[in-house]
Structure formats: structure tokens, C-alpha cells
Short mmCIF file of C-alpha atoms and ligand atoms in Angstrom, two decimals:
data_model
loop_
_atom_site.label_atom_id
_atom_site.label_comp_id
_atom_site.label_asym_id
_atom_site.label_seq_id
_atom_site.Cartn_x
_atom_site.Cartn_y
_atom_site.Cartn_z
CA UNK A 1 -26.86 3.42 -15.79
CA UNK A 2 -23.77 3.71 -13.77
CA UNK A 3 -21.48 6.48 -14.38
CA UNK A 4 -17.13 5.93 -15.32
CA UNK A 5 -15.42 6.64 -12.19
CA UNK A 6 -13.27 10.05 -12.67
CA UNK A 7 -10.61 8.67 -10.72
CA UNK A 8 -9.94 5.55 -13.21
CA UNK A 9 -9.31 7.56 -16.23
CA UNK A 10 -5.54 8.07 -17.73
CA UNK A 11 -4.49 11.01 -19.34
CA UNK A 12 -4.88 9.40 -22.56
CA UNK A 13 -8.67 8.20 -21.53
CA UNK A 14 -9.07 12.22 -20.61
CA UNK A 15 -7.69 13.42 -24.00
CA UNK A 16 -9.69 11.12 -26.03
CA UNK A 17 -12.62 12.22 -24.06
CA UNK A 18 -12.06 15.96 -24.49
CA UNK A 19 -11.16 15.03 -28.29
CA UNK A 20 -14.85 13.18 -28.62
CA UNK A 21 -16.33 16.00 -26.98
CA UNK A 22 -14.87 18.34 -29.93
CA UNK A 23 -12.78 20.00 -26.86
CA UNK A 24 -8.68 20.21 -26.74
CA UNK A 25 -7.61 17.19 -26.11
CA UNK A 26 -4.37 19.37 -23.89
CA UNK A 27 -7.94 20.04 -21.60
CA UNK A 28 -7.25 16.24 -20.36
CA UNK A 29 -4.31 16.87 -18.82
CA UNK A 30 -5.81 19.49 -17.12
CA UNK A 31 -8.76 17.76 -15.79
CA UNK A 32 -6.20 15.27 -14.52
CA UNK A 33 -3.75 17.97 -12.43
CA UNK A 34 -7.13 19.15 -10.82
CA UNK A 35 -7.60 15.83 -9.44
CA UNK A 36 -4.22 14.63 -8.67
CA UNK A 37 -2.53 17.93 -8.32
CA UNK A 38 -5.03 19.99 -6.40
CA UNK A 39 -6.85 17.14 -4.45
CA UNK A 40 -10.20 18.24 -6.40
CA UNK A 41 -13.15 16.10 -6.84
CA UNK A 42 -15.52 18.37 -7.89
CA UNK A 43 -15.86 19.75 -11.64
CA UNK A 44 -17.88 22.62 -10.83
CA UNK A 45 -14.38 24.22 -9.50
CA UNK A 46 -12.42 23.31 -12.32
CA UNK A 47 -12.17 27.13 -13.56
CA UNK A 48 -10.17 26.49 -16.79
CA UNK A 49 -12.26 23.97 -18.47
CA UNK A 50 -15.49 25.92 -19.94
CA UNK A 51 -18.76 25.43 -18.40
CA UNK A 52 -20.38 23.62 -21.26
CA UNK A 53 -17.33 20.89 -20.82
CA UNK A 54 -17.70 20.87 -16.83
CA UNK A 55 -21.36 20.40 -17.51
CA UNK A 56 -20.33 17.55 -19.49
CA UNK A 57 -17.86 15.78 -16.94
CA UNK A 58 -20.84 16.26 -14.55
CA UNK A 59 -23.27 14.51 -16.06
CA UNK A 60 -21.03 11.72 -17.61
CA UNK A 61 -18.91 10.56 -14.70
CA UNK A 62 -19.03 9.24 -10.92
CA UNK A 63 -16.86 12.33 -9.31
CA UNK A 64 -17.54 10.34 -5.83
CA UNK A 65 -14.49 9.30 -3.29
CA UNK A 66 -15.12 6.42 -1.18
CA UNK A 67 -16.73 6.91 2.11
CA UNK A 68 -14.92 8.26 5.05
CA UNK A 69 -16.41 5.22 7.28
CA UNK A 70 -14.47 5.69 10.05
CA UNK A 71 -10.94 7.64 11.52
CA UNK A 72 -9.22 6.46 13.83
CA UNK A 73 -6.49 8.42 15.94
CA UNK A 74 -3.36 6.86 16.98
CA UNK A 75 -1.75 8.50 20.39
CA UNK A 76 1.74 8.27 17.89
CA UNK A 77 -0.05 11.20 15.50
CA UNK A 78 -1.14 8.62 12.66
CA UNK A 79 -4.42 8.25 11.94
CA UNK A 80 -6.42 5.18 10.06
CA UNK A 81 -8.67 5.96 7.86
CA UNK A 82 -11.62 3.30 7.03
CA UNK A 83 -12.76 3.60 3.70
CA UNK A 84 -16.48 2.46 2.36
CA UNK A 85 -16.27 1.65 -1.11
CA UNK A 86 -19.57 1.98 -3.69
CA UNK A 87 -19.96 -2.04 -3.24
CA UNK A 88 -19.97 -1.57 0.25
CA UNK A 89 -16.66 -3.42 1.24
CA UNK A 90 -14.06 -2.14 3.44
CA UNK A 91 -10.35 -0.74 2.89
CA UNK A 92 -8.57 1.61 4.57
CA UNK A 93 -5.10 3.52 4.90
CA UNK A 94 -3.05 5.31 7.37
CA UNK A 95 -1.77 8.41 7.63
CA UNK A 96 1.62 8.93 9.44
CA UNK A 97 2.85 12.83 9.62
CA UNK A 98 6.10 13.13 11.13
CA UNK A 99 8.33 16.01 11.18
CA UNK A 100 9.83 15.88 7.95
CA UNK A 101 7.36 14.00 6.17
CA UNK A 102 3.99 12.64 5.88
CA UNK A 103 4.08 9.16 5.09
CA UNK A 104 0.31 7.45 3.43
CA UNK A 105 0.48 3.98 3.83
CA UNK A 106 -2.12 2.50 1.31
CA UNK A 107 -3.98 -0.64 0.35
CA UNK A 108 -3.48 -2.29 -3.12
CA UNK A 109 -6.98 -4.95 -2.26
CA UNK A 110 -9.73 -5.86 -0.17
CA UNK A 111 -7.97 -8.47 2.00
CA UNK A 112 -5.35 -10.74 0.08
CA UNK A 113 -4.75 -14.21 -1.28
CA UNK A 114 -0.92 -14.93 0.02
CA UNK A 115 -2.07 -16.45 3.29
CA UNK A 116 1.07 -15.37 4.96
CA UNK A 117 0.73 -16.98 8.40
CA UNK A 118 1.88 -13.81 10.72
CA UNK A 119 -0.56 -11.49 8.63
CA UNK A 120 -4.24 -10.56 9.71
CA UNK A 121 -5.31 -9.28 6.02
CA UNK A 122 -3.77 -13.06 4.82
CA UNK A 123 -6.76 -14.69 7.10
CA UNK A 124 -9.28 -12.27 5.27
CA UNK A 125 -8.40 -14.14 2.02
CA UNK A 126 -8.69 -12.08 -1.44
CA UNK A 127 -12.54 -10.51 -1.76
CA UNK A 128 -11.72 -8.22 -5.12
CA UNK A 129 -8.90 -5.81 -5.86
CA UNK A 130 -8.88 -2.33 -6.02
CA UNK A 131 -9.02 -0.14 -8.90
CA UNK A 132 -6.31 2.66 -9.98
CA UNK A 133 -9.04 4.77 -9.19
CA UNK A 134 -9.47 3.30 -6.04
CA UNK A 135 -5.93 3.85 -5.46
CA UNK A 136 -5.44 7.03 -6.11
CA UNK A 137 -8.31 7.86 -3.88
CA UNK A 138 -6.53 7.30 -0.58
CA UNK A 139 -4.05 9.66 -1.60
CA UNK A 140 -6.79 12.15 -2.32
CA UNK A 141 -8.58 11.43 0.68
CA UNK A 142 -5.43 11.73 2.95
CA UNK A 143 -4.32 15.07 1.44
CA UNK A 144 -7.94 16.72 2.22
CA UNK A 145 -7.71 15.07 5.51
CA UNK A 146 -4.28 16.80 6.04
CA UNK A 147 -6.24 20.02 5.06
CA UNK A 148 -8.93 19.69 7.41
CA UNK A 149 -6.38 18.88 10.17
CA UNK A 150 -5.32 23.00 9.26
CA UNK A 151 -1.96 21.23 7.76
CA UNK A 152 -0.32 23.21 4.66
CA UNK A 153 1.41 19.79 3.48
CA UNK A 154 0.36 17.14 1.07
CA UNK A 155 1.29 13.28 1.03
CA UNK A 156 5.11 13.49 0.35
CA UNK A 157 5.82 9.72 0.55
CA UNK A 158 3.39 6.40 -0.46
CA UNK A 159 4.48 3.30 0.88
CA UNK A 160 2.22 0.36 -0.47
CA UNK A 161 2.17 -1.92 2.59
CA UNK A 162 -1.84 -1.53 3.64
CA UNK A 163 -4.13 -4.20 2.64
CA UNK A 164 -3.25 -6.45 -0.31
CA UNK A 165 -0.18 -7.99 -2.23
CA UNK A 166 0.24 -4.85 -4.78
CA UNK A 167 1.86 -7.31 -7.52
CA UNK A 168 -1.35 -9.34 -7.85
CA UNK A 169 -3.00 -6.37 -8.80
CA UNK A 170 -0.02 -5.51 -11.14
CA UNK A 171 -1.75 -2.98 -13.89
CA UNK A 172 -3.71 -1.15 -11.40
CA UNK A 173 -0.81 -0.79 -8.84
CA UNK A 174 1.64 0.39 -12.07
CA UNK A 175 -1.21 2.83 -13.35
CA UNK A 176 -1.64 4.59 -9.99
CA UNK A 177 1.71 4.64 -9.44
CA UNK A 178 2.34 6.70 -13.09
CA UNK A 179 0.23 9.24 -11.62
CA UNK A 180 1.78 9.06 -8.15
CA UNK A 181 5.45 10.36 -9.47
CA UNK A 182 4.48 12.18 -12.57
CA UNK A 183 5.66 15.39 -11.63
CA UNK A 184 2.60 17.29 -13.44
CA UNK A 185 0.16 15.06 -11.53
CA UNK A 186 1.20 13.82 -7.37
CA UNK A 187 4.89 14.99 -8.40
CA UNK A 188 6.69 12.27 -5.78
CA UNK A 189 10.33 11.08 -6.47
CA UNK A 190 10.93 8.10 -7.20
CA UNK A 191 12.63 7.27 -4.29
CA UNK A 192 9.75 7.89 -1.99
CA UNK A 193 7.06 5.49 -3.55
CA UNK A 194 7.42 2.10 -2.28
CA UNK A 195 5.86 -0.88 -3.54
CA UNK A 196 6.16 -4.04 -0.68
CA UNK A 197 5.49 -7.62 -2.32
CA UNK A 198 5.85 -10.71 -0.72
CA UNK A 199 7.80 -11.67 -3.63
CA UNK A 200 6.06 -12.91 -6.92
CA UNK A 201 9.20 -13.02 -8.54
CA UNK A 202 7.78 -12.50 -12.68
CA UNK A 203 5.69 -9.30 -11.61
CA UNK A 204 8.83 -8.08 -9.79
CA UNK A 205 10.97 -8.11 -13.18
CA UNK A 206 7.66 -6.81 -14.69
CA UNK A 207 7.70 -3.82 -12.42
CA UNK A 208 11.29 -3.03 -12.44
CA UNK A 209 10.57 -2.34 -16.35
CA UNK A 210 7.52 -0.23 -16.20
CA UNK A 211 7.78 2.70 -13.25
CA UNK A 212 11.02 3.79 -11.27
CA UNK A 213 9.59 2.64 -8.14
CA UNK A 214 11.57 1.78 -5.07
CA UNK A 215 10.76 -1.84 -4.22
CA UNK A 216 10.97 -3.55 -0.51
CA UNK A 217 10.50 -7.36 -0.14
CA UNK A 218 8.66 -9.04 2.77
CA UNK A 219 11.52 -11.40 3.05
CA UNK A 220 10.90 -13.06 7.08
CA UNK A 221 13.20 -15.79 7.02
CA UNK A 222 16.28 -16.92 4.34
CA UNK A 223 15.23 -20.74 5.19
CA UNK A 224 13.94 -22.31 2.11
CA UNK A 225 11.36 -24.56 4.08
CA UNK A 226 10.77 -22.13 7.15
CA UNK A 227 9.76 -19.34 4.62
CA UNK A 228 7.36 -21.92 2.46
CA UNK A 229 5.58 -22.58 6.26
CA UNK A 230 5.22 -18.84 6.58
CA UNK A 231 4.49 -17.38 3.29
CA UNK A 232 2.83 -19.75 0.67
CA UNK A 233 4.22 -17.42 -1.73
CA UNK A 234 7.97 -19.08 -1.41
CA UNK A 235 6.86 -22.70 -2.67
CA UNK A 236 6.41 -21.32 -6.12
CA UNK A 237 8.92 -18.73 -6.12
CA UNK A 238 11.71 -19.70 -3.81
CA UNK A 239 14.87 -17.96 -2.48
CA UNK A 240 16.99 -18.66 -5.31
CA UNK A 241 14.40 -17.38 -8.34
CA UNK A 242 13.99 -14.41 -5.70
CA UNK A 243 17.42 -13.25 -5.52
CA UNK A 244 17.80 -14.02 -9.39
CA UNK A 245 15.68 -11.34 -10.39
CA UNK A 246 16.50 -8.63 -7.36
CA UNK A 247 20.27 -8.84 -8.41
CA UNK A 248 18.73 -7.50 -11.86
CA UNK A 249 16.21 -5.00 -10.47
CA UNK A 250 17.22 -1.41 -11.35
CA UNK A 251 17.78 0.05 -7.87
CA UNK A 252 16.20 3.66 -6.70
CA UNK A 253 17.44 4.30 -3.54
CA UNK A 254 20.76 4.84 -2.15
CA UNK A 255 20.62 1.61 -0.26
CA UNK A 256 19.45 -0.47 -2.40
CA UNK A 257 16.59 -2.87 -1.72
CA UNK A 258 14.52 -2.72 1.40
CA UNK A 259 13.64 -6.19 2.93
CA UNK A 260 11.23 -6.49 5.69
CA UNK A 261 12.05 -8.85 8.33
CA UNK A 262 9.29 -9.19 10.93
CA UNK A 263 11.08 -10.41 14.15
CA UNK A 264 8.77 -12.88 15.99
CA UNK A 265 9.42 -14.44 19.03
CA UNK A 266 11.29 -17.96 18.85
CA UNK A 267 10.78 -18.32 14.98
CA UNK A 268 12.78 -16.73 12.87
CA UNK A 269 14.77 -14.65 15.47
CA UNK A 270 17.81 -16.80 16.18
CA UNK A 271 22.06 -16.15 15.44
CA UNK A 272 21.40 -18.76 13.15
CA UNK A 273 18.76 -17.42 11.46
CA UNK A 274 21.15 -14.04 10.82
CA UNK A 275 23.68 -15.89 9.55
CA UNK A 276 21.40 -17.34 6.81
CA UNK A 277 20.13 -13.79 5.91
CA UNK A 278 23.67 -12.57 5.62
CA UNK A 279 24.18 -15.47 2.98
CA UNK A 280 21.21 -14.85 1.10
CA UNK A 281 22.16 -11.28 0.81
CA UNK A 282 25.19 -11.21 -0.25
CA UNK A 283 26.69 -9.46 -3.22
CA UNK A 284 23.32 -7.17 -3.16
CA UNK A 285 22.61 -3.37 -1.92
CA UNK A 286 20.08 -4.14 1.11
CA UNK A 287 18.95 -2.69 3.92
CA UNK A 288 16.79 -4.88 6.24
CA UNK A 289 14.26 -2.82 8.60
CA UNK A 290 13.72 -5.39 11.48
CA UNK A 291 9.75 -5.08 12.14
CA UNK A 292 8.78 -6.55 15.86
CA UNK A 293 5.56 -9.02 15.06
CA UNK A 294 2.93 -6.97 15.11
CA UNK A 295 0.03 -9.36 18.14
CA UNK A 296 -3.39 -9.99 16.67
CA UNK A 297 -6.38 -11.26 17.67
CA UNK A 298 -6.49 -15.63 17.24
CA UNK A 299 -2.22 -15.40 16.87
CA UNK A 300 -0.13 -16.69 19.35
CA UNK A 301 2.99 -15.34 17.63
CA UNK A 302 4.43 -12.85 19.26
CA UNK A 303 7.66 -10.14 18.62
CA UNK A 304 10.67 -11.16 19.96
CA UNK A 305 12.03 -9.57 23.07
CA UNK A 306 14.28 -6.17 22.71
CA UNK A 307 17.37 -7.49 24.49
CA UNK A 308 17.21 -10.61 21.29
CA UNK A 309 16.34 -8.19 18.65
CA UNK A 310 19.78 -6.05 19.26
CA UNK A 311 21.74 -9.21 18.84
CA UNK A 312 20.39 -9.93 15.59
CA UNK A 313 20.37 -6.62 14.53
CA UNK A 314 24.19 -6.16 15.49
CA UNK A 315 24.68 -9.57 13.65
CA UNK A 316 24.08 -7.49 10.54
CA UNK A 317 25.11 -4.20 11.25
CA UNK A 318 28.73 -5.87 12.54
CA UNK A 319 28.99 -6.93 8.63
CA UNK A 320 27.99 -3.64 7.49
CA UNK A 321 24.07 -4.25 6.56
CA UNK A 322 22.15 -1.45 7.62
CA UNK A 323 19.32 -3.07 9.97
CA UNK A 324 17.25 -0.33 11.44
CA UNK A 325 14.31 -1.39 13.94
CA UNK A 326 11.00 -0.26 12.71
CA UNK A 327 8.19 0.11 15.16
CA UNK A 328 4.91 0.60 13.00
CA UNK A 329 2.62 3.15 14.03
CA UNK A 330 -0.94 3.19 14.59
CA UNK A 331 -0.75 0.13 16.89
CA UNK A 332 -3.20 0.84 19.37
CA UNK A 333 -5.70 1.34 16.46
CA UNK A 334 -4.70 -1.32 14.64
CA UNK A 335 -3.46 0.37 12.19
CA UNK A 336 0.22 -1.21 12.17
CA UNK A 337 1.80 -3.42 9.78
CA UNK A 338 -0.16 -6.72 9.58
CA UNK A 339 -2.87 -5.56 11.44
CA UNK A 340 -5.13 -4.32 8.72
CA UNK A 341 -8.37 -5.83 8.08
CA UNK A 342 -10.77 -3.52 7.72
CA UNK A 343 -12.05 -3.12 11.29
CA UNK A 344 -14.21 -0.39 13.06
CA UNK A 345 -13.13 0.80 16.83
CA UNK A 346 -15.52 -1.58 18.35
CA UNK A 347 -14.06 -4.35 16.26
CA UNK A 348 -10.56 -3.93 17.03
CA UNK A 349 -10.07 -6.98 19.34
CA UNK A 350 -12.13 -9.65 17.04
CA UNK A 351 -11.08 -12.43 14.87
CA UNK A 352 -11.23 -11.33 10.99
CA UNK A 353 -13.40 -14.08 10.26
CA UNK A 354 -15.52 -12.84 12.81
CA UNK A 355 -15.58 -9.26 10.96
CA UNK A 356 -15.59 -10.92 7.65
CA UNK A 357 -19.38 -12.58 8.77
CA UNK A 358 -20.90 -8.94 10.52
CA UNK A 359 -19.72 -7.77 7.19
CA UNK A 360 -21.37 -9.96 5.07
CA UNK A 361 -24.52 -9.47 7.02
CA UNK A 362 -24.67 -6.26 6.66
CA UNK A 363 -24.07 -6.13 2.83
CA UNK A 364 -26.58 -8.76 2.30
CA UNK A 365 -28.76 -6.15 4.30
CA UNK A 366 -27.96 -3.62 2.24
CA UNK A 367 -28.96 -5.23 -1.42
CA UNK A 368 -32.71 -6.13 0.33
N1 SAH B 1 1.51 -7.65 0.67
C1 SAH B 1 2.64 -6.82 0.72
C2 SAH B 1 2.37 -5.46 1.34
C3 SAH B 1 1.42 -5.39 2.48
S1 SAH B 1 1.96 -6.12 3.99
C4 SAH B 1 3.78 -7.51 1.43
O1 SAH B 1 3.57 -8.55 2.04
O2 SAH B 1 4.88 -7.01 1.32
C5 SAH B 1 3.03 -4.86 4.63
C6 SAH B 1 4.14 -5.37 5.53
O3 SAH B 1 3.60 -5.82 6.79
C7 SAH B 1 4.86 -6.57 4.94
O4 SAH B 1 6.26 -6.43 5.08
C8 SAH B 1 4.35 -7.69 5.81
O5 SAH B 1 5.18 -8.80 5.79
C9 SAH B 1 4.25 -7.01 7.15
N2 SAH B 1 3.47 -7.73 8.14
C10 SAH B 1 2.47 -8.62 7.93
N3 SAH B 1 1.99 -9.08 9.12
C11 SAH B 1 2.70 -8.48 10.09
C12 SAH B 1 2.67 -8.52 11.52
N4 SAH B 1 1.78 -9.26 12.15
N5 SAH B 1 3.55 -7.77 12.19
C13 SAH B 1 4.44 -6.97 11.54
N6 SAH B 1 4.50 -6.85 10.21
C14 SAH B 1 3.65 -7.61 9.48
FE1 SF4 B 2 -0.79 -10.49 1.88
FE2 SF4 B 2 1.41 -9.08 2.51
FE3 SF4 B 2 -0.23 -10.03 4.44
FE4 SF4 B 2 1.27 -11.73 3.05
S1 SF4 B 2 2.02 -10.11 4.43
S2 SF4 B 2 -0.91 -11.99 3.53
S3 SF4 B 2 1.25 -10.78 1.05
S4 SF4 B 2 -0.74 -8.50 2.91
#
């Protein structure tokens, strides 16, 4: 018989547990703050909870983390980490310490069904999505990582822009994030858990209803059609329905929304182009962080040059939107933005599909 994972329990799941087991049911919350508090997977540590009850948690759940398959260090300081999960299939997450915070970017999926054009987990398509469990797991992993790397700090910021489209994994994505800014449990304001969606414009409303999170939208283009061609996503939710339900979403940070523009070479990168994003955000709190197209294997898109890049960028900044220029990290590991697909080292430079059938090879191998 297989075993509950620890990880996908609530608090309420714990206290009904310790409540069956004719223990406190106040012992669940502390079962939870060893695991998402103290980074603990292991029961046998958990020194408040009596030995008959540890015995107990032993022997009646799966206490495992996914696999540490693979790290990979990025000459910027960020690291990817490639995750095995019990099914054998790939995710991963990347780490991103900088000097005043350490930033876990983490995945929502295995691969994803928006088939946005520009993005290398879009050609992957959807294989299953994760659990809260799951989750919750890379931020585990990442703070014992930070440990073993002889750092004193924990995770102090979670963007959700790894593999997946968070919002079509809506009850897992809310659940983790409870436990990610419950200040008992991860303790993160609100302000510094992001959840990036390429806009499904219900589960957006949805969210802004169940957890203070701060939200960022992969916008790419303000062109009705152009933005259908690049992300699928816009034929059944276009601009207008978009902006309908942002103008109502209950805002967390001082600027606003965050909308991700990824800047790629002759595309979407024109005066023109600026001019429609100014239109589309107008009368809303935005800031738009201008993201050069990340190259991948099979693309021929590629980010537009510097020199073309300020001109937009002062396009917006001249009518006072803040447009920063984000370089992701981890690029030479292909661990940026876009580039996530669940690759080993020697894998970096192939084709997803091409990873997607070694992959299935070897699971088929595995269930021999
Ligand atoms: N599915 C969610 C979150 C994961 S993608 C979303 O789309 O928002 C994280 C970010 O990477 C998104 O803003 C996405 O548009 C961007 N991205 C995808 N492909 C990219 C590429 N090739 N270069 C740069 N950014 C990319
Ligand atoms: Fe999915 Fe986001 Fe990539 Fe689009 S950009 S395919 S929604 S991960």
C-alpha cells in the first residue's frame, strides 16, 4: 500500500489526524511548523510530539522529498535544481540568492498546456500537475540546499514562474500558497509571493478572493490578434475580459500589477507596439519588467537588440510607467525564464521533444 504524502496534508488534515489518533489535535499544527517552519522531513526529530505519535507518523505516511536529480550552477550565483518525482517525471526550480534576498523560482506542473509560442515548457505540452505537496517541496528542498551551501538564510521570496501555468492548477497553487505566507508556517509577506499566469481571466478573480498574493501577468503584446498568435490563451480570454477583471484585482504591492513583457526581436518590440501597451494600461497601477527573449533550442526568435529595448522602455518610463529590464538568471544552465523543461547538463542544447522521448524511454525502463 502506498503511504499519504506528509507534505499534502493541511493543518486541518493534521488535526483531524492527531484527533483520530486520540492525540491533541493543537499537535497538528505543530507537525506542520516542523515541516514548513524548520525545513524538517523527518519525524524522528520532531521532539515535541511523543514517541508513540512519531512512531505513528512514521509508519503511516511517505516523509520522502523528491529526488535531488541534478544541480546545476549558474556563473550569476543561481543554481537549478532538477527534481525526480516518485513517478519518475521531471521538475525543477531555481534558486537565485542575491544580496538582499533569496529569490526560489518554482514550478506549478510538469510541462504546460498554454502552448505559448516563445516558451520551451509550452512545446513540452501538459504531462500531470503538481501537488501542494509537491509544491511546497521545492521550497523545502531550496532552504536545506541554502543550508548545505553554509548559508544562515531561508527562501525569503517565491515567485511562481518555473514550469507550468499556476492557475490551471488553481487549488493546489492556492493551498501551497496558504502555507507559503502563513506566518506560523513559511511566514512570507504577501508582497513577496508571486503568482505569474498567462492570464485565465475566471481563476484570476478566483485568486484575488482566496490568498493576498501579488499577481504578475505574462502580457507580451497589447495586439488583440498578435497576442492570440503568441499565446493561445488570448482567443478565449482576450485583452478586454483581461483588463476587466485586473482593474478589480485587490492589489499587494506598491506598484500595482506586474506584467511581463518578453522583448523579442522584430515582433512585438516596435514604437508602435508601446503605444498600444500604454493604451491597454491605462487607468491601472502597473509596472512592466521588459524580459529580453530568452534563445532556445528549435526557436528562431530571438531578444531584441539593447540599443531598441531602451527606446521602448523610455516610451513608458517618459509617461511615467515604471519599465525595468529584467535579465533572468541561470541562463547558461538553462535555468532562465522560458527555458525550463526539465533538462539534465548534457541535455541542455536539445529539442524538448527530443528530451520528452529519452524520457519516456527511460520510464518505460523503469516499470519493466
Ligand atoms: N505560466 C506562467 C508562469 C511560468 S512562465 C506564465 O506564463 O506567466 C514564467 C515567465 O517566463 C512568463 O512571464 C513567461 O511569459 C516567460 N517566458 C516564457 N518563455 C520565455 C522566453 N523564451 N524568454 C523569456 N521569458 C519567457
Ligand atoms: Fe505555459 Fe507560461 Fe510557458 Fe505559456 S509562458 S507555455 S503559460 S509556462
Amino acid at each position: 500500500m502506498t503511504h499519504p504524502f506528509a507534505l499534502d496534508m493541511t493543518e486541518s488534515g493534521w488535526k483531524e489526524w492527531c484527533t483520530a489518533q486520540g492525540a491533541k489535535p493543537f499537535l497538528g499544527t505543530q507537525i506542520l511548523e516542523w515541516i514548513a517552519r524548520k525545513d524538517c522531513n523527518e519525524p524522528e526529530k520532531f521532539s515535541n510530539v511523543s514517541s508513540a505519535l512519531r512512531a505513528k507518523l512514521i509508519e503511516s505516511f511517505d516523509w520522502s522529498l523528491p529526488v535531488i536529480d541534478t544541480l546545476l550552477p549558474s556563473g550569476d550565483g543561481s543554481e537549478k535544481i532538477l527534481l525526480k518525482t516518485k513517478d519518475n517525471l521531471f521538475t525543477e526550480c531555481v534558486l537565485m540568492p542575491s544580496e538582499n534576498r533569496v529569490t526560489l523560482c518554482v514550478s506549478s506542473q510538469v510541462g504546460c498546456r498554454m502552448a505559448c509560442t516563445f516558451c520551451q515548457t509550452g512545446k513540452m505540452g501538459l504531462t500531470r500537475h503538481l501537488s501542494r505537496g509537491e509544491i511546497l517541496a521545492q521550497v523545502i528542498i531550496a532552504n536545506q540546499r541554502l543550508k548545505a551551501r553554509g548559508e544562515s538564510r531561508r527562501v525569503t521570496n517565491i515567485v511562481f514562474m518555473g514550469m507550468g501555468e499556476p492557475l490551471d492548477n488553481f487549488e493546489e497553487v492556492v493551498s501551497a500558497c496558504e502555507v507559503m505566507l502563513d506566518e506560523r508556517f513559511f511566514g512570507l509577506s504577501k508582497h513577496k509571493v508571486t503568482v505569474s499566469t498567462s492570464g485565465l481571466v475566471p481563476a484570476i478573480e478566483e485568486l484575488g478572493r482566496r490568498v493576498p498574493v501579488s499577481l504578475a501577468i505574462s502580457l507580451h503584446s497589447a495586439d488583440d490578434e498578435q497576442r492570440s498568435g503568441m499565446m493561445p490563451v488570448n482567443k478565449t480570454y482576450p485583452l478586454t475580459a483581461l483588463k476587466d477583471v485586473l482593474l478589480k484585482y485587490p492589489v499587494q504591492t506598491r506598484h500595482g500589477i506586474t506584467f511581463e513583457y518578453v522583448m523579442i526581436n522584430g515582433v512585438n518590440d516596435s514604437i508602435a507596439h508601446a503605444k498600444k501597451l500604454v493604451k491597454f494600461l491605462h487607468g491601472m497601477k502597473a509596472k512592466v519588467n521588459l524580459i529580453p527573449m530568452n534563445p532556445h533550442p528549435g526557436s528562431t526568435m530571438v531578444a531584441t537588440d539593447p540599443e531598441r529595448m531602451r527606446e521602448f522602455q523610455k516610451y513608458l518610463t517618459d509617461r511615467s510607467i515604471p519599465a525595468p529590464v529584467r535579465y533572468s538568471r541561470g541562463q547558461d544552465v538553462s535555468g532562465a525564464c522560458g527555458q525550463l523543461a526539465s533538462k539534465r547538463k548534457d541535455e541542455l542544447q536539445l529539442a524538448p521533444r527530443t528530451v520528452a522521448l529519452a524520457r519516456r524511454r527511460e520510464w518505460l525502463e523503469t516499470r519493466r
